[in-house]
mmCIF file of C-alpha atoms in Angstrom:
data_model
loop_
_atom_site.group_PDB
_atom_site.id
_atom_site.type_symbol
_atom_site.label_atom_id
_atom_site.label_comp_id
_atom_site.label_asym_id
_atom_site.label_seq_id
_atom_site.Cartn_x
_atom_site.Cartn_y
_atom_site.Cartn_z
ATOM 1 C CA MET A 1 0.000 0.000 0.000
ATOM 2 C CA SER A 2 1.323 3.465 -0.931
ATOM 3 C CA PRO A 3 2.100 5.951 1.828
ATOM 4 C CA ILE A 4 -0.525 8.572 2.660
ATOM 5 C CA LEU A 5 0.245 12.168 3.618
ATOM 6 C CA LEU A 6 -2.232 13.905 5.923
ATOM 7 C CA ALA A 7 -0.480 17.161 6.874
ATOM 8 C CA LEU A 8 2.615 19.339 6.459
ATOM 9 C CA VAL A 9 3.642 21.481 9.423
ATOM 10 C CA PRO A 10 4.356 24.195 8.439
ATOM 11 C CA SER A 11 2.935 24.182 4.910
ATOM 12 C CA HIS A 12 5.006 27.206 3.909
ATOM 13 C CA GLY A 13 8.547 28.483 4.277
ATOM 14 C CA PRO A 14 11.232 30.765 2.881
ATOM 15 C CA THR A 15 12.404 30.625 -0.742
ATOM 16 C CA THR A 16 15.902 29.988 0.609
ATOM 17 C CA GLY A 17 14.789 26.628 2.037
ATOM 18 C CA GLY A 18 16.577 25.128 5.019
ATOM 19 C CA ASN A 19 13.587 25.018 7.331
ATOM 20 C CA PRO A 20 12.332 21.788 8.933
ATOM 21 C CA VAL A 21 8.932 20.493 7.832
ATOM 22 C CA LEU A 22 7.040 17.753 9.666
ATOM 23 C CA LEU A 23 5.204 15.380 7.302
ATOM 24 C CA VAL A 24 2.408 13.492 9.043
ATOM 25 C CA GLY A 25 0.737 10.447 7.512
ATOM 26 C CA THR A 26 0.810 6.651 7.385
ATOM 27 C CA GLY A 27 3.063 4.108 5.726
ATOM 28 C CA LEU A 28 6.101 6.409 5.802
ATOM 29 C CA THR A 29 8.580 3.813 7.117
ATOM 30 C CA GLY A 30 11.205 2.952 4.521
ATOM 31 C CA ALA A 31 10.943 6.292 2.748
ATOM 32 C CA THR A 32 13.633 6.604 0.086
ATOM 33 C CA ALA A 33 12.860 10.198 -0.913
ATOM 34 C CA VAL A 34 10.891 13.282 0.081
ATOM 35 C CA LEU A 35 10.249 15.550 -2.892
ATOM 36 C CA PHE A 36 9.299 19.226 -2.968
ATOM 37 C CA GLY A 37 8.054 19.333 -6.537
ATOM 38 C CA SER A 38 10.821 17.474 -8.358
ATOM 39 C CA THR A 39 13.529 18.645 -5.917
ATOM 40 C CA PRO A 40 14.629 16.285 -3.138
ATOM 41 C CA ALA A 41 14.537 17.492 0.459
ATOM 42 C CA LEU A 42 17.963 18.621 1.669
ATOM 43 C CA SER A 43 17.674 15.819 4.241
ATOM 44 C CA PHE A 44 14.960 13.808 5.945
ATOM 45 C CA THR A 45 14.525 11.500 8.927
ATOM 46 C CA VAL A 46 11.729 8.982 9.397
ATOM 47 C CA GLN A 47 10.633 9.509 13.011
ATOM 48 C CA PHE A 48 8.178 6.579 12.936
ATOM 49 C CA ASP A 49 5.627 5.151 10.502
ATOM 50 C CA GLY A 50 3.462 8.273 10.804
ATOM 51 C CA ALA A 51 6.026 11.073 10.750
ATOM 52 C CA ILE A 52 9.005 12.338 8.770
ATOM 53 C CA THR A 53 11.024 15.458 9.443
ATOM 54 C CA ALA A 54 12.366 16.898 6.183
ATOM 55 C CA VAL A 55 14.468 19.971 5.452
ATOM 56 C CA ALA A 56 12.921 21.973 2.619
ATOM 57 C CA PRO A 57 15.163 22.756 -0.355
ATOM 58 C CA PRO A 58 15.210 26.242 -1.918
ATOM 59 C CA GLY A 59 12.295 26.925 -4.254
ATOM 60 C CA THR A 60 9.564 29.258 -5.440
ATOM 61 C CA GLY A 61 5.785 29.217 -5.716
ATOM 62 C CA THR A 62 3.594 26.363 -4.541
ATOM 63 C CA VAL A 63 4.868 22.823 -5.077
ATOM 64 C CA PRO A 64 3.500 19.351 -4.345
ATOM 65 C CA VAL A 65 5.282 17.436 -1.569
ATOM 66 C CA THR A 66 5.410 13.663 -1.903
ATOM 67 C CA VAL A 67 7.051 10.751 -0.108
ATOM 68 C CA VAL A 68 8.526 7.843 -2.078
ATOM 69 C CA THR A 69 8.728 4.390 -0.469
ATOM 70 C CA PRO A 70 9.292 0.919 -1.917
ATOM 71 C CA SER A 71 5.478 0.536 -1.744
ATOM 72 C CA GLY A 72 4.875 3.563 -3.970
ATOM 73 C CA THR A 73 4.547 7.333 -3.972
ATOM 74 C CA SER A 74 2.205 9.164 -1.616
ATOM 75 C CA ASN A 75 -0.518 11.618 -2.488
ATOM 76 C CA ASN A 76 0.760 15.172 -2.598
ATOM 77 C CA LEU A 77 0.193 18.099 -0.274
ATOM 78 C CA SER A 78 0.954 21.710 -1.175
ATOM 79 C CA TYR A 79 3.943 23.593 0.186
ATOM 80 C CA THR A 80 4.234 27.320 -0.556
ATOM 81 C CA TYR A 81 7.537 29.169 -0.744
ATOM 82 C CA GLN A 82 7.372 32.733 0.546
ATOM 83 C CA LEU A 83 9.788 35.607 0.206
ATOM 84 C CA PRO A 84 11.285 36.454 3.573
ATOM 85 C CA ALA A 85 9.604 39.393 5.284
ATOM 86 C CA PRO A 86 11.698 42.526 5.729
ATOM 87 C CA PRO A 87 12.905 43.227 9.260
ATOM 88 C CA THR A 88 10.719 45.164 11.687
ATOM 89 C CA ILE A 89 11.912 47.501 14.443
ATOM 90 C CA LEU A 90 9.663 47.633 17.504
ATOM 91 C CA ALA A 91 11.770 49.791 19.834
ATOM 92 C CA LEU A 92 15.068 51.562 20.391
ATOM 93 C CA VAL A 93 16.582 51.508 23.882
ATOM 94 C CA PRO A 94 17.345 54.320 24.517
ATOM 95 C CA PRO A 95 15.616 56.365 21.794
ATOM 96 C CA ILE A 96 17.853 59.371 22.526
ATOM 97 C CA GLY A 97 21.592 59.963 22.568
ATOM 98 C CA LEU A 98 24.387 62.490 22.498
ATOM 99 C CA ALA A 99 25.246 64.466 19.344
ATOM 100 C CA MET A 100 28.838 63.198 19.543
ATOM 101 C CA GLY A 101 27.572 59.617 19.141
ATOM 102 C CA GLY A 102 29.404 56.603 20.521
ATOM 103 C CA LEU A 103 26.562 55.327 22.697
ATOM 104 C CA PRO A 104 25.120 51.787 22.482
ATOM 105 C CA VAL A 105 21.541 51.528 21.219
ATOM 106 C CA LEU A 106 19.594 48.277 21.532
ATOM 107 C CA ILE A 107 17.357 47.757 18.498
ATOM 108 C CA VAL A 108 14.503 45.367 19.291
ATOM 109 C CA GLY A 109 12.323 43.815 16.598
ATOM 110 C CA HIS A 110 11.846 40.825 14.257
ATOM 111 C CA GLY A 111 13.887 39.460 11.351
ATOM 112 C CA LEU A 112 17.070 41.242 12.406
ATOM 113 C CA SER A 113 19.436 38.240 12.348
ATOM 114 C CA GLY A 114 20.682 38.828 8.798
ATOM 115 C CA ALA A 115 21.572 42.493 9.392
ATOM 116 C CA THR A 116 24.178 43.782 6.962
ATOM 117 C CA SER A 117 23.885 47.454 7.907
ATOM 118 C CA VAL A 118 22.376 49.750 10.535
ATOM 119 C CA LEU A 119 21.726 53.358 9.568
ATOM 120 C CA PHE A 120 21.056 56.415 11.719
ATOM 121 C CA GLY A 121 19.435 58.532 9.045
ATOM 122 C CA THR A 122 21.895 58.053 6.177
ATOM 123 C CA THR A 123 24.923 57.550 8.444
ATOM 124 C CA PRO A 124 26.037 53.981 9.201
ATOM 125 C CA ALA A 125 26.289 52.904 12.831
ATOM 126 C CA THR A 126 29.853 53.107 14.131
ATOM 127 C CA ASN A 127 29.613 49.394 14.895
ATOM 128 C CA PHE A 128 26.835 46.833 15.378
ATOM 129 C CA THR A 129 26.420 43.304 16.697
ATOM 130 C CA VAL A 130 23.518 41.013 15.850
ATOM 131 C CA LEU A 131 22.322 39.469 19.114
ATOM 132 C CA GLY A 132 19.687 37.275 17.471
ATOM 133 C CA ASP A 133 16.614 37.499 15.292
ATOM 134 C CA GLY A 134 15.037 39.950 17.745
ATOM 135 C CA ALA A 135 17.882 42.271 18.659
ATOM 136 C CA VAL A 136 20.837 44.243 17.335
ATOM 137 C CA LEU A 137 23.204 46.316 19.472
ATOM 138 C CA ALA A 138 24.454 49.332 17.499
ATOM 139 C CA VAL A 139 26.819 52.150 18.398
ATOM 140 C CA SER A 140 25.374 55.504 17.381
ATOM 141 C CA PRO A 141 27.375 57.731 15.032
ATOM 142 C CA ALA A 142 27.583 61.496 15.573
ATOM 143 C CA GLY A 143 24.480 63.364 14.449
ATOM 144 C CA THR A 144 21.870 66.053 15.070
ATOM 145 C CA GLY A 145 18.094 66.282 15.288
ATOM 146 C CA THR A 146 15.758 63.318 15.019
ATOM 147 C CA VAL A 147 16.644 60.614 12.479
ATOM 148 C CA PRO A 148 15.123 57.275 11.499
ATOM 149 C CA VAL A 149 17.133 54.208 12.509
ATOM 150 C CA THR A 150 16.837 51.391 9.964
ATOM 151 C CA VAL A 151 18.246 47.879 9.733
ATOM 152 C CA ILE A 152 19.104 46.422 6.324
ATOM 153 C CA THR A 153 19.019 42.651 5.716
ATOM 154 C CA PRO A 154 18.964 40.533 2.551
ATOM 155 C CA ALA A 155 15.149 40.470 2.976
ATOM 156 C CA GLY A 156 14.915 44.269 2.797
ATOM 157 C CA THR A 157 15.036 47.429 4.862
ATOM 158 C CA SER A 158 13.147 47.802 8.126
ATOM 159 C CA ASN A 159 10.747 50.520 9.089
ATOM 160 C CA GLY A 160 12.411 53.572 10.623
ATOM 161 C CA ALA A 161 12.387 54.079 14.378
ATOM 162 C CA SER A 162 12.998 57.624 15.658
ATOM 163 C CA TYR A 163 16.288 58.394 17.381
ATOM 164 C CA THR A 164 16.807 61.888 18.781
ATOM 165 C CA TYR A 165 20.230 63.474 19.257
ATOM 166 C CA LEU A 166 20.563 65.812 22.252
#
């Protein structure tokens, strides 16, 4: 009897691939391949007869996911590739600093882990360290007035959060 797929969790992921996807079904033991369209998963592990964890390959659009076993190929379930969302800044701590710059500013938000640049207005931060997907620690450059702080990642440029020089 051919394997049967019942669910993919999650049923979507980034175009870059690399994210784990849980395939739930029956008859999955002995799987020889997990396919996202015609592209094999980067890797997969049969957890038990009803579950496989697969790592999605890079791709675009919506593709059928199937499992191949010696007993046959499963039905397919849809997996949708999504462009990564641009980063979002939720807060700056502190939101003010000295005109001479040189002070640390904690940038809190989402999607910050791939930061390639931090700008205070149009001036790059003196230095910055990515602390994780939700935080970047930047050192403010010299400046005046109120400027938008933005974080640039491969997924795009964040919203601007106001930083005021004293």
